[in-house]
mmCIF file of C-alpha atoms in Angstrom:
data_model
loop_
_atom_site.group_PDB
_atom_site.id
_atom_site.type_symbol
_atom_site.label_atom_id
_atom_site.label_comp_id
_atom_site.label_asym_id
_atom_site.label_seq_id
_atom_site.Cartn_x
_atom_site.Cartn_y
_atom_site.Cartn_z
ATOM 1 C CA MET A 1 -46.180 -42.914 61.788
ATOM 2 C CA LYS A 2 -46.218 -41.374 58.348
ATOM 3 C CA ASP A 3 -43.133 -41.942 56.124
ATOM 4 C CA LYS A 4 -41.768 -38.478 55.172
ATOM 5 C CA ARG A 5 -40.003 -38.184 51.842
ATOM 6 C CA GLY A 6 -38.795 -35.057 50.050
ATOM 7 C CA PHE A 7 -38.283 -31.519 51.220
ATOM 8 C CA THR A 8 -40.729 -29.097 52.735
ATOM 9 C CA MET A 9 -41.564 -25.831 51.025
ATOM 10 C CA VAL A 10 -39.702 -23.912 53.742
ATOM 11 C CA GLU A 11 -36.518 -25.909 53.106
ATOM 12 C CA LEU A 12 -36.725 -25.284 49.345
ATOM 13 C CA ILE A 13 -37.258 -21.545 49.832
ATOM 14 C CA ALA A 14 -34.308 -21.424 52.254
ATOM 15 C CA VAL A 15 -32.046 -23.092 49.667
ATOM 16 C CA VAL A 16 -33.172 -20.652 46.948
ATOM 17 C CA ILE A 17 -32.509 -17.683 49.258
ATOM 18 C CA ILE A 18 -29.036 -18.992 50.136
ATOM 19 C CA LEU A 19 -28.181 -19.565 46.452
ATOM 20 C CA GLY A 20 -29.462 -16.082 45.596
ATOM 21 C CA ALA A 21 -27.325 -14.521 48.319
ATOM 22 C CA LEU A 22 -24.262 -16.393 47.050
ATOM 23 C CA MET A 23 -24.916 -15.159 43.494
ATOM 24 C CA ILE A 24 -25.209 -11.568 44.719
ATOM 25 C CA ILE A 25 -21.853 -11.918 46.470
ATOM 26 C CA VAL A 26 -20.011 -13.806 43.695
ATOM 27 C CA TYR A 27 -21.366 -12.135 40.507
ATOM 28 C CA PRO A 28 -19.503 -8.777 40.798
ATOM 29 C CA SER A 29 -16.162 -10.535 41.256
ATOM 30 C CA VAL A 30 -16.707 -12.871 38.318
ATOM 31 C CA ASN A 31 -17.911 -10.000 36.126
ATOM 32 C CA ARG A 32 -14.855 -7.902 37.043
ATOM 33 C CA ILE A 33 -12.535 -10.786 36.141
ATOM 34 C CA LEU A 34 -14.255 -11.364 32.784
ATOM 35 C CA THR A 35 -14.263 -7.662 31.911
ATOM 36 C CA GLY A 36 -10.589 -7.345 32.848
ATOM 37 C CA GLY A 37 -9.774 -10.354 30.687
ATOM 38 C CA ARG A 38 -11.522 -8.828 27.677
ATOM 39 C CA LYS A 39 -9.659 -5.542 28.143
ATOM 40 C CA THR A 40 -6.345 -7.400 28.352
ATOM 41 C CA VAL A 41 -7.103 -9.272 25.120
ATOM 42 C CA ASP A 42 -8.066 -6.005 23.382
ATOM 43 C CA ASP A 43 -4.862 -4.313 24.576
ATOM 44 C CA LEU A 44 -2.754 -7.240 23.349
ATOM 45 C CA THR A 45 -4.533 -7.191 19.984
ATOM 46 C CA LYS A 46 -3.806 -3.473 19.621
ATOM 47 C CA LYS A 47 -0.152 -4.099 20.503
ATOM 48 C CA ASN A 48 -0.012 -6.850 17.860
ATOM 49 C CA LEU A 49 -1.545 -4.440 15.333
ATOM 50 C CA GLU A 50 1.076 -1.855 16.235
ATOM 51 C CA ASP A 51 3.884 -4.393 15.752
ATOM 52 C CA ALA A 52 2.404 -5.625 12.458
ATOM 53 C CA SER A 53 2.079 -2.023 11.255
ATOM 54 C CA THR A 54 5.711 -1.356 12.097
ATOM 55 C CA ILE A 55 6.751 -4.423 10.088
ATOM 56 C CA PHE A 56 4.586 -3.188 7.189
ATOM 57 C CA ALA A 57 6.302 0.220 7.421
ATOM 58 C CA GLN A 58 9.733 -1.440 7.442
ATOM 59 C CA ASP A 59 8.765 -3.355 4.296
ATOM 60 C CA ILE A 60 7.806 -0.039 2.700
ATOM 61 C CA TYR A 61 11.165 1.430 3.722
ATOM 62 C CA ILE A 62 13.143 -1.556 2.416
ATOM 63 C CA CYS A 63 11.005 -1.735 -0.752
ATOM 64 C CA GLU A 64 12.529 -4.956 -2.084
ATOM 65 C CA ASP A 65 10.083 -5.540 -4.928
ATOM 66 C CA SER A 66 7.095 -4.051 -6.709
ATOM 67 C CA THR A 67 4.619 -5.814 -4.403
ATOM 68 C CA ILE A 68 4.825 -3.053 -1.801
ATOM 69 C CA ILE A 69 4.343 -0.387 -4.498
ATOM 70 C CA ASN A 70 1.241 -2.235 -5.726
ATOM 71 C CA ILE A 71 -0.151 -2.465 -2.176
ATOM 72 C CA LEU A 72 0.351 1.260 -1.643
ATOM 73 C CA LYS A 73 -1.078 2.127 -5.041
ATOM 74 C CA ASN A 74 -4.023 -0.264 -5.255
ATOM 75 C CA ASP A 75 -5.051 -0.855 -1.635
ATOM 76 C CA VAL A 76 -3.903 2.233 0.250
ATOM 77 C CA HIS A 77 -4.686 4.439 -2.788
ATOM 78 C CA LEU A 78 -1.466 6.440 -2.746
ATOM 79 C CA ASN A 79 0.072 7.940 -5.854
ATOM 80 C CA VAL A 80 3.389 6.089 -5.724
ATOM 81 C CA THR A 81 5.331 4.734 -8.668
ATOM 82 C CA ASN A 82 8.692 3.845 -7.142
ATOM 83 C CA CYS A 83 10.479 3.191 -3.856
ATOM 84 C CA ASN A 84 11.447 6.841 -3.350
ATOM 85 C CA ASP A 85 7.771 7.817 -3.568
ATOM 86 C CA ALA A 86 6.982 5.113 -1.010
ATOM 87 C CA LYS A 87 9.630 6.428 1.412
ATOM 88 C CA GLU A 88 8.375 10.002 0.974
ATOM 89 C CA ALA A 89 4.841 8.838 1.723
ATOM 90 C CA LEU A 90 6.134 7.046 4.816
ATOM 91 C CA GLN A 91 7.800 10.241 6.036
ATOM 92 C CA SER A 92 4.551 12.172 5.535
ATOM 93 C CA GLY A 93 2.528 9.479 7.246
ATOM 94 C CA ILE A 94 0.398 6.733 5.717
ATOM 95 C CA THR A 95 -3.124 6.050 6.942
ATOM 96 C CA PHE A 96 -4.574 2.671 6.063
ATOM 97 C CA SER A 97 -7.253 0.229 7.108
ATOM 98 C CA MET A 98 -6.221 -2.625 9.350
ATOM 99 C CA ASP A 99 -7.796 -4.969 6.785
ATOM 100 C CA ILE A 100 -4.650 -4.510 4.694
ATOM 101 C CA LEU A 101 -2.591 -6.089 7.479
ATOM 102 C CA LYS A 102 -4.877 -9.128 7.444
ATOM 103 C CA GLN A 103 -5.070 -9.289 3.659
ATOM 104 C CA TYR A 104 -1.292 -9.395 3.271
ATOM 105 C CA GLU A 105 -0.804 -11.636 6.324
ATOM 106 C CA TYR A 106 1.015 -9.177 8.563
ATOM 107 C CA ILE A 107 -1.461 -10.181 11.256
ATOM 108 C CA ALA A 108 -3.636 -13.269 11.378
ATOM 109 C CA LYS A 109 -6.516 -12.280 13.606
ATOM 110 C CA ALA A 110 -8.053 -9.009 14.692
ATOM 111 C CA ASP A 111 -11.667 -9.725 13.843
ATOM 112 C CA LYS A 112 -13.207 -7.699 16.641
ATOM 113 C CA CYS A 113 -11.216 -4.564 15.834
ATOM 114 C CA SER A 114 -11.875 -1.797 13.353
ATOM 115 C CA GLY A 115 -10.358 1.535 12.458
ATOM 116 C CA ASN A 116 -7.396 3.078 10.713
ATOM 117 C CA ILE A 117 -3.712 2.902 11.520
ATOM 118 C CA ILE A 118 -1.180 5.637 10.856
ATOM 119 C CA ILE A 119 2.462 4.785 10.221
ATOM 120 C CA ARG A 120 5.154 7.422 10.002
ATOM 121 C CA MET A 121 8.908 7.623 9.789
ATOM 122 C CA ASN A 122 10.558 10.540 11.587
ATOM 123 C CA GLY A 123 13.730 11.426 9.742
ATOM 124 C CA THR A 124 15.406 9.066 7.331
ATOM 125 C CA LYS A 125 16.236 6.091 9.549
ATOM 126 C CA MET A 126 14.181 2.931 9.622
ATOM 127 C CA THR A 127 14.535 2.827 13.415
ATOM 128 C CA ASN A 128 12.397 5.980 13.664
ATOM 129 C CA ILE A 129 9.225 4.301 12.401
ATOM 130 C CA SER A 130 6.162 4.570 14.596
ATOM 131 C CA ALA A 131 2.660 3.168 14.338
ATOM 132 C CA ASP A 132 -0.374 4.927 15.802
ATOM 133 C CA VAL A 133 -3.267 2.578 16.597
ATOM 134 C CA SER A 134 -5.211 5.053 18.742
ATOM 135 C CA ASN A 135 -7.997 5.155 16.114
ATOM 136 C CA VAL A 136 -8.497 1.381 16.359
ATOM 137 C CA THR A 137 -11.271 0.101 18.597
ATOM 138 C CA CYS A 138 -11.712 -3.487 19.693
ATOM 139 C CA ASN A 139 -14.968 -4.871 21.107
#
């Protein structure tokens, strides 16, 4: 009798077909999980940008030193010379690039995001500060 070793071609094809069928069944679920995870990370990044923008706006409102005036003048390109000008600009609304938040360490990481953020203070109270990150996209 002949000593049989290995697999027949039919057995190999059957294994490939079974693995293919499993991939067809499993792939959509795995892809949905990965896509959902990316969306969650993007949403959290946008929320972090919103929080960082609010802190930046509060620093503008408090205006403790000339650093904030220099940021608004040199990086945001606003015509401000003192803290009152900065508060007036905040009430009108300030649009700035999210790179400013990274540059001045309000946020550490948002590398996959781009766009502009708008901060605004409604009224004269610091508690009425809002940040609009709807123009920011994360990929």
